[in-house]
PDB file of C-alpha atoms in Angstrom:
ATOM      1  CA  MET A   1     -13.006  21.691  18.596  1.00 84.00           C
ATOM      2  CA  THR A   2     -14.013  24.393  16.118  1.00 93.00           C
ATOM      3  CA  PRO A   3     -17.407  24.340  14.357  1.00 93.00           C
ATOM      4  CA  LYS A   4     -15.680  23.354  11.119  1.00 93.00           C
ATOM      5  CA  GLN A   5     -13.868  20.461  12.811  1.00 92.00           C
ATOM      6  CA  GLN A   6     -17.143  19.277  14.321  1.00 95.00           C
ATOM      7  CA  TYR A   7     -18.824  19.574  10.922  1.00 96.00           C
ATOM      8  CA  TYR A   8     -16.128  17.442   9.302  1.00 96.00           C
ATOM      9  CA  GLU A   9     -16.454  14.813  12.029  1.00 96.00           C
ATOM     10  CA  ASN A  10     -20.243  14.687  11.738  1.00 97.00           C
ATOM     11  CA  LEU A  11     -20.078  14.464   7.950  1.00 97.00           C
ATOM     12  CA  ALA A  12     -17.448  11.739   8.145  1.00 98.00           C
ATOM     13  CA  GLU A  13     -19.686   9.628  10.394  1.00 97.00           C
ATOM     14  CA  SER A  14     -22.410   9.791   7.763  1.00 97.00           C
ATOM     15  CA  LEU A  15     -19.977   8.970   4.970  1.00 98.00           C
ATOM     16  CA  ILE A  16     -18.544   5.977   6.832  1.00 98.00           C
ATOM     17  CA  GLU A  17     -22.033   4.477   6.954  1.00 98.00           C
ATOM     18  CA  LYS A  18     -22.578   5.173   3.244  1.00 98.00           C
ATOM     19  CA  PHE A  19     -19.242   3.532   2.410  1.00 98.00           C
ATOM     20  CA  SER A  20     -20.151   0.490   4.493  1.00 98.00           C
ATOM     21  CA  GLN A  21     -23.271  -0.014   2.378  1.00 98.00           C
ATOM     22  CA  ARG A  22     -20.983  -0.105  -0.657  1.00 98.00           C
ATOM     23  CA  GLN A  23     -18.612  -2.701   0.872  1.00 98.00           C
ATOM     24  CA  ILE A  24     -15.950  -0.042   1.420  1.00 98.00           C
ATOM     25  CA  GLU A  25     -14.244   0.180   4.809  1.00 98.00           C
ATOM     26  CA  ALA A  26     -13.815   3.750   6.052  1.00 98.00           C
ATOM     27  CA  TYR A  27     -12.251   5.583   8.980  1.00 98.00           C
ATOM     28  CA  TYR A  28     -11.940   9.168  10.146  1.00 98.00           C
ATOM     29  CA  ALA A  29      -8.759  10.946  11.195  1.00 98.00           C
ATOM     30  CA  ALA A  30      -9.132  14.457  12.591  1.00 97.00           C
ATOM     31  CA  THR A  31      -5.608  15.487  11.520  1.00 97.00           C
ATOM     32  CA  LYS A  32      -3.066  14.543   8.901  1.00 97.00           C
ATOM     33  CA  GLU A  33      -0.830  13.207  11.688  1.00 98.00           C
ATOM     34  CA  GLU A  34      -3.572  10.784  12.731  1.00 98.00           C
ATOM     35  CA  ALA A  35      -4.102   9.836   9.100  1.00 98.00           C
ATOM     36  CA  LEU A  36      -0.398   9.070   8.709  1.00 98.00           C
ATOM     37  CA  ASP A  37      -0.472   6.843  11.796  1.00 98.00           C
ATOM     38  CA  MET A  38      -3.456   4.941  10.382  1.00 98.00           C
ATOM     39  CA  ALA A  39      -1.787   4.486   7.000  1.00 98.00           C
ATOM     40  CA  CYS A  40       1.515   3.354   8.509  1.00 97.00           C
ATOM     41  CA  ARG A  41      -0.214   0.391  10.157  1.00 96.00           C
ATOM     42  CA  TYR A  42      -0.159  -1.253   6.760  1.00 96.00           C
ATOM     43  CA  LEU A  43       3.610  -0.842   6.345  1.00 96.00           C
ATOM     44  CA  SER A  44       4.942  -4.156   7.605  1.00 93.00           C
ATOM     45  CA  PRO A  45       8.235  -5.707   6.393  1.00 93.00           C
ATOM     46  CA  GLU A  46       6.436  -8.605   4.685  1.00 90.00           C
ATOM     47  CA  SER A  47       4.105  -6.303   2.705  1.00 96.00           C
ATOM     48  CA  SER A  48       4.616  -5.062  -0.846  1.00 98.00           C
ATOM     49  CA  VAL A  49       3.402  -1.506  -1.421  1.00 98.00           C
ATOM     50  CA  SER A  50       3.032   1.132  -4.111  1.00 98.00           C
ATOM     51  CA  TRP A  51       1.192   4.387  -4.621  1.00 97.00           C
ATOM     52  CA  GLY A  52      -0.342   6.680  -7.211  1.00 94.00           C
ATOM     53  CA  GLY A  53       0.633  10.291  -7.797  1.00 90.00           C
ATOM     54  CA  SER A  54      -0.968  12.359  -5.044  1.00 93.00           C
ATOM     55  CA  MET A  55      -0.348  15.677  -3.350  1.00 95.00           C
ATOM     56  CA  THR A  56      -2.309  14.378  -0.353  1.00 97.00           C
ATOM     57  CA  LEU A  57       0.064  11.471   0.239  1.00 98.00           C
ATOM     58  CA  ASN A  58       2.995  13.864   0.118  1.00 97.00           C
ATOM     59  CA  GLU A  59       1.321  16.404   2.398  1.00 97.00           C
ATOM     60  CA  ILE A  60       0.686  13.901   5.186  1.00 98.00           C
ATOM     61  CA  GLY A  61       4.226  12.496   4.879  1.00 97.00           C
ATOM     62  CA  LEU A  62       3.220   9.043   3.678  1.00 98.00           C
ATOM     63  CA  VAL A  63       5.543   8.810   0.676  1.00 97.00           C
ATOM     64  CA  ASP A  64       8.530   9.553   2.933  1.00 97.00           C
ATOM     65  CA  ALA A  65       7.266   6.998   5.467  1.00 97.00           C
ATOM     66  CA  ILE A  66       6.977   4.333   2.759  1.00 97.00           C
ATOM     67  CA  ASN A  67      10.489   5.005   1.493  1.00 95.00           C
ATOM     68  CA  GLU A  68      11.846   4.802   5.046  1.00 96.00           C
ATOM     69  CA  SER A  69       9.980   1.560   5.793  1.00 96.00           C
ATOM     70  CA  ASP A  70      11.137  -2.048   5.429  1.00 95.00           C
ATOM     71  CA  CYS A  71       8.366  -2.870   2.958  1.00 96.00           C
ATOM     72  CA  VAL A  72       8.911  -4.233  -0.516  1.00 97.00           C
ATOM     73  CA  ILE A  73       8.470  -1.021  -2.519  1.00 96.00           C
ATOM     74  CA  TYR A  74       7.392  -0.748  -6.153  1.00 97.00           C
ATOM     75  CA  ASP A  75       8.024   2.837  -7.253  1.00 95.00           C
ATOM     76  CA  ARG A  76       7.217   3.551 -10.898  1.00 92.00           C
ATOM     77  CA  ALA A  77       9.413   6.671 -10.747  1.00 89.00           C
ATOM     78  CA  SER A  78      12.478   4.456 -10.287  1.00 91.00           C
ATOM     79  CA  ALA A  79      12.137   2.995 -13.801  1.00 88.00           C
ATOM     80  CA  LYS A  80      14.854   4.112 -16.206  1.00 91.00           C
ATOM     81  CA  THR A  81      13.522   2.480 -19.367  1.00 93.00           C
ATOM     82  CA  PRO A  82      10.076   1.680 -20.807  1.00 91.00           C
ATOM     83  CA  GLU A  83      10.797  -2.006 -20.187  1.00 93.00           C
ATOM     84  CA  GLU A  84      11.554  -1.362 -16.506  1.00 94.00           C
ATOM     85  CA  LYS A  85       8.369   0.684 -16.191  1.00 92.00           C
ATOM     86  CA  ARG A  86       6.261  -2.153 -17.624  1.00 94.00           C
ATOM     87  CA  GLU A  87       7.909  -4.597 -15.224  1.00 95.00           C
ATOM     88  CA  ILE A  88       7.220  -2.352 -12.228  1.00 95.00           C
ATOM     89  CA  PHE A  89       3.591  -1.838 -13.273  1.00 95.00           C
ATOM     90  CA  SER A  90       3.139  -5.619 -13.473  1.00 95.00           C
ATOM     91  CA  LYS A  91       4.435  -5.907  -9.905  1.00 96.00           C
ATOM     92  CA  ILE A  92       2.207  -3.056  -8.712  1.00 97.00           C
ATOM     93  CA  ALA A  93      -0.787  -4.965 -10.076  1.00 95.00           C
ATOM     94  CA  GLY A  94      -0.057  -7.740  -7.581  1.00 96.00           C
ATOM     95  CA  CYS A  95       1.080  -5.721  -4.567  1.00 98.00           C
ATOM     96  CA  ASP A  96      -0.441  -6.028  -1.098  1.00 98.00           C
ATOM     97  CA  TYR A  97      -1.250  -2.350  -0.527  1.00 98.00           C
ATOM     98  CA  TYR A  98      -1.761   0.460  -3.002  1.00 98.00           C
ATOM     99  CA  PHE A  99      -2.074   4.002  -1.624  1.00 98.00           C
ATOM    100  CA  MET A 100      -3.817   6.846  -3.422  1.00 98.00           C
ATOM    101  CA  SER A 101      -6.150   9.765  -2.887  1.00 98.00           C
ATOM    102  CA  SER A 102      -9.492  10.423  -4.549  1.00 98.00           C
ATOM    103  CA  ASN A 103     -10.222  13.493  -6.635  1.00 97.00           C
ATOM    104  CA  ALA A 104     -13.714  13.703  -5.177  1.00 98.00           C
ATOM    105  CA  ILE A 105     -16.114  11.841  -2.888  1.00 98.00           C
ATOM    106  CA  THR A 106     -19.893  12.131  -3.087  1.00 98.00           C
ATOM    107  CA  LEU A 107     -22.192  12.443  -0.104  1.00 98.00           C
ATOM    108  CA  ASP A 108     -23.585   8.981  -0.819  1.00 98.00           C
ATOM    109  CA  GLY A 109     -20.142   7.369  -0.745  1.00 98.00           C
ATOM    110  CA  GLN A 110     -18.974   7.174  -4.358  1.00 98.00           C
ATOM    111  CA  LEU A 111     -15.363   7.803  -5.354  1.00 98.00           C
ATOM    112  CA  VAL A 112     -14.807   9.910  -8.487  1.00 98.00           C
ATOM    113  CA  ASN A 113     -11.399  10.033 -10.138  1.00 98.00           C
ATOM    114  CA  ILE A 114     -10.048  11.413 -13.409  1.00 96.00           C
ATOM    115  CA  ASP A 115      -6.672  10.274 -14.763  1.00 95.00           C
ATOM    116  CA  GLY A 116      -4.391  10.848 -17.690  1.00 93.00           C
ATOM    117  CA  THR A 117      -2.650   7.526 -18.391  1.00 91.00           C
ATOM    118  CA  GLY A 118      -4.984   5.669 -16.028  1.00 93.00           C
ATOM    119  CA  ASN A 119      -2.397   3.804 -13.947  1.00 93.00           C
ATOM    120  CA  ARG A 120      -3.892   5.089 -10.694  1.00 95.00           C
ATOM    121  CA  VAL A 121      -7.516   4.268 -11.469  1.00 97.00           C
ATOM    122  CA  ALA A 122      -6.455   0.918 -12.936  1.00 97.00           C
ATOM    123  CA  SER A 123      -5.055  -0.089  -9.548  1.00 97.00           C
ATOM    124  CA  LEU A 124      -8.169   1.195  -7.818  1.00 98.00           C
ATOM    125  CA  ILE A 125     -10.369  -0.949 -10.041  1.00 97.00           C
ATOM    126  CA  HIS A 126      -8.395  -4.194 -10.069  1.00 97.00           C
ATOM    127  CA  GLY A 127      -5.084  -5.741  -9.059  1.00 96.00           C
ATOM    128  CA  PRO A 128      -3.630  -4.811  -5.656  1.00 98.00           C
ATOM    129  CA  ALA A 129      -5.058  -6.829  -2.772  1.00 98.00           C
ATOM    130  CA  ASN A 130      -5.891  -3.675  -0.807  1.00 98.00           C
ATOM    131  CA  VAL A 131      -6.367  -0.074  -1.905  1.00 98.00           C
ATOM    132  CA  ILE A 132      -5.985   2.614   0.760  1.00 98.00           C
ATOM    133  CA  VAL A 133      -7.609   5.907  -0.252  1.00 98.00           C
ATOM    134  CA  ILE A 134      -6.640   8.952   1.831  1.00 98.00           C
ATOM    135  CA  ALA A 135      -8.638  12.121   1.222  1.00 98.00           C
ATOM    136  CA  GLY A 136      -9.211  15.435   2.936  1.00 98.00           C
ATOM    137  CA  MET A 137     -12.791  16.391   3.699  1.00 98.00           C
ATOM    138  CA  ASN A 138     -12.457  19.236   1.192  1.00 97.00           C
ATOM    139  CA  LYS A 139     -12.901  16.562  -1.502  1.00 98.00           C
ATOM    140  CA  VAL A 140     -16.507  15.835  -0.447  1.00 98.00           C
ATOM    141  CA  VAL A 141     -19.203  17.086  -2.837  1.00 98.00           C
ATOM    142  CA  THR A 142     -22.930  16.548  -3.265  1.00 98.00           C
ATOM    143  CA  ASP A 143     -23.121  14.155  -6.214  1.00 98.00           C
ATOM    144  CA  VAL A 144     -21.295  12.673  -9.216  1.00 98.00           C
ATOM    145  CA  LYS A 145     -21.908  15.706 -11.447  1.00 98.00           C
ATOM    146  CA  ALA A 146     -20.476  18.025  -8.811  1.00 98.00           C
ATOM    147  CA  ALA A 147     -17.558  15.625  -8.380  1.00 98.00           C
ATOM    148  CA  ILE A 148     -16.651  15.693 -12.065  1.00 98.00           C
ATOM    149  CA  ASP A 149     -16.995  19.485 -12.111  1.00 97.00           C
ATOM    150  CA  ARG A 150     -14.728  19.695  -9.082  1.00 97.00           C
ATOM    151  CA  VAL A 151     -12.012  17.564 -10.646  1.00 96.00           C
ATOM    152  CA  ARG A 152     -12.070  19.333 -13.984  1.00 96.00           C
ATOM    153  CA  ASN A 153     -12.192  22.876 -12.637  1.00 96.00           C
ATOM    154  CA  MET A 154     -10.442  22.717  -9.255  1.00 94.00           C
ATOM    155  CA  ALA A 155      -8.010  19.783  -9.418  1.00 94.00           C
ATOM    156  CA  ALA A 156      -6.942  19.519 -13.063  1.00 95.00           C
ATOM    157  CA  PRO A 157      -5.707  23.126 -13.576  1.00 95.00           C
ATOM    158  CA  PRO A 158      -3.226  23.140 -10.648  1.00 94.00           C
ATOM    159  CA  ASN A 159      -2.160  19.598 -11.513  1.00 93.00           C
ATOM    160  CA  ALA A 160      -1.421  20.669 -15.088  1.00 94.00           C
ATOM    161  CA  LEU A 161       0.697  23.499 -13.696  1.00 94.00           C
ATOM    162  CA  ARG A 162       2.463  21.142 -11.275  1.00 93.00           C
ATOM    163  CA  LEU A 163       3.247  18.661 -14.045  1.00 91.00           C
ATOM    164  CA  ASN A 164       4.131  21.425 -16.530  1.00 93.00           C
ATOM    165  CA  TYR A 165       1.605  20.177 -19.070  1.00 95.00           C
ATOM    166  CA  ASN A 166       0.447  22.472 -21.851  1.00 94.00           C
ATOM    167  CA  THR A 167      -3.336  22.406 -21.464  1.00 96.00           C
ATOM    168  CA  PRO A 168      -5.970  25.143 -21.803  1.00 95.00           C
ATOM    169  CA  CYS A 169      -6.975  24.758 -18.142  1.00 95.00           C
ATOM    170  CA  ARG A 170      -3.424  25.622 -17.142  1.00 92.00           C
ATOM    171  CA  GLU A 171      -3.903  29.085 -18.648  1.00 92.00           C
ATOM    172  CA  LEU A 172      -7.638  29.580 -18.068  1.00 93.00           C
ATOM    173  CA  GLY A 173      -7.857  28.188 -14.537  1.00 93.00           C
ATOM    174  CA  ARG A 174     -10.909  26.139 -15.562  1.00 94.00           C
ATOM    175  CA  CYS A 175     -11.746  23.195 -17.776  1.00 95.00           C
ATOM    176  CA  ALA A 176     -11.991  23.788 -21.520  1.00 94.00           C
ATOM    177  CA  ASN A 177     -13.085  20.192 -22.263  1.00 95.00           C
ATOM    178  CA  CYS A 178      -9.923  19.890 -24.322  1.00 95.00           C
ATOM    179  CA  LEU A 179      -8.476  17.101 -26.429  1.00 95.00           C
ATOM    180  CA  SER A 180      -4.966  18.530 -26.340  1.00 94.00           C
ATOM    181  CA  PRO A 181      -1.915  16.226 -26.492  1.00 95.00           C
ATOM    182  CA  ASP A 182      -1.169  16.917 -22.805  1.00 95.00           C
ATOM    183  CA  CYS A 183      -4.744  16.395 -21.593  1.00 96.00           C
ATOM    184  CA  ILE A 184      -4.808  14.765 -18.142  1.00 94.00           C
ATOM    185  CA  CYS A 185      -8.566  14.089 -18.147  1.00 96.00           C
ATOM    186  CA  ASP A 186      -8.635  10.938 -20.264  1.00 96.00           C
ATOM    187  CA  GLN A 187     -10.127   8.381 -17.891  1.00 96.00           C
ATOM    188  CA  ILE A 188     -13.186   9.151 -15.760  1.00 97.00           C
ATOM    189  CA  VAL A 189     -13.873   6.445 -13.177  1.00 98.00           C
ATOM    190  CA  ILE A 190     -16.811   6.323 -10.774  1.00 98.00           C
ATOM    191  CA  THR A 191     -16.433   3.721  -8.041  1.00 98.00           C
ATOM    192  CA  ARG A 192     -19.903   3.106  -6.647  1.00 98.00           C
ATOM    193  CA  ARG A 193     -19.097  -0.149  -4.827  1.00 98.00           C
ATOM    194  CA  SER A 194     -16.235  -2.502  -3.997  1.00 98.00           C
ATOM    195  CA  PHE A 195     -16.948  -5.917  -5.491  1.00 97.00           C
ATOM    196  CA  VAL A 196     -14.530  -7.511  -3.004  1.00 98.00           C
ATOM    197  CA  PRO A 197     -15.750  -6.569   0.493  1.00 98.00           C
ATOM    198  CA  ASN A 198     -13.445  -4.065   2.198  1.00 98.00           C
ATOM    199  CA  ARG A 199     -10.724  -4.309  -0.461  1.00 98.00           C
ATOM    200  CA  ILE A 200     -11.020  -0.518  -0.723  1.00 98.00           C
ATOM    201  CA  LYS A 201     -10.368   1.309   2.534  1.00 98.00           C
ATOM    202  CA  VAL A 202     -10.898   5.065   2.875  1.00 98.00           C
ATOM    203  CA  ILE A 203      -9.246   7.299   5.452  1.00 98.00           C
ATOM    204  CA  LEU A 204     -11.152  10.579   5.620  1.00 98.00           C
ATOM    205  CA  VAL A 205      -9.058  13.414   7.033  1.00 98.00           C
ATOM    206  CA  GLY A 206     -10.535  16.460   8.774  1.00 98.00           C
ATOM    207  CA  GLU A 207      -8.221  18.866   6.965  1.00 96.00           C
ATOM    208  CA  GLU A 208      -7.994  20.393   3.498  1.00 96.00           C
ATOM    209  CA  LEU A 209      -5.503  18.289   1.571  1.00 97.00           C
ATOM    210  CA  GLY A 210      -4.472  18.019  -2.063  1.00 95.00           C
ATOM    211  CA  TYR A 211      -6.158  19.702  -5.005  1.00 93.00           C
TER     212      TYR A 211
END
């Protein structure tokens, strides 16, 4: 084990305790392969599942695993009309498992996420019976202020490029606190506690994943 791997493991142990105090269940996976195995335990034929847009989920192979599973799948990307999209979103709100990543995690166990339309954070806050958050240890920061700075300056610019949105951060490589039509920083959500015990489950991964 390298010093960095040991550091991630030690930090994860501390975070798991902090999450527990906030009624959030947390686990540590040293590799993305281990994280995928943990996540796939929730993919049973009788379960309904969905997910939010996430490079992390793609990088560990979870989206492919979901699509290859026997679960009932609600994929918003499959909608062909606005009416179909609304219908799928209503089903996502009642699904058994919702998978997502977190833009940032604070040392005291708070999840910080910034969304455009807000569909991802809406599911985190309320609706699905279980929310499974998978995040690389590179997402861990000191506090909420550092978390918001991280999302705006490190996650939003590459996401704007990936989505081909015309925002100032796409060109500048940093946040311009914009109000542009394509702004993807419309909803800022800080999850400091799960009201329903262990509804939110976090899989911390000892690798650098996502933006």
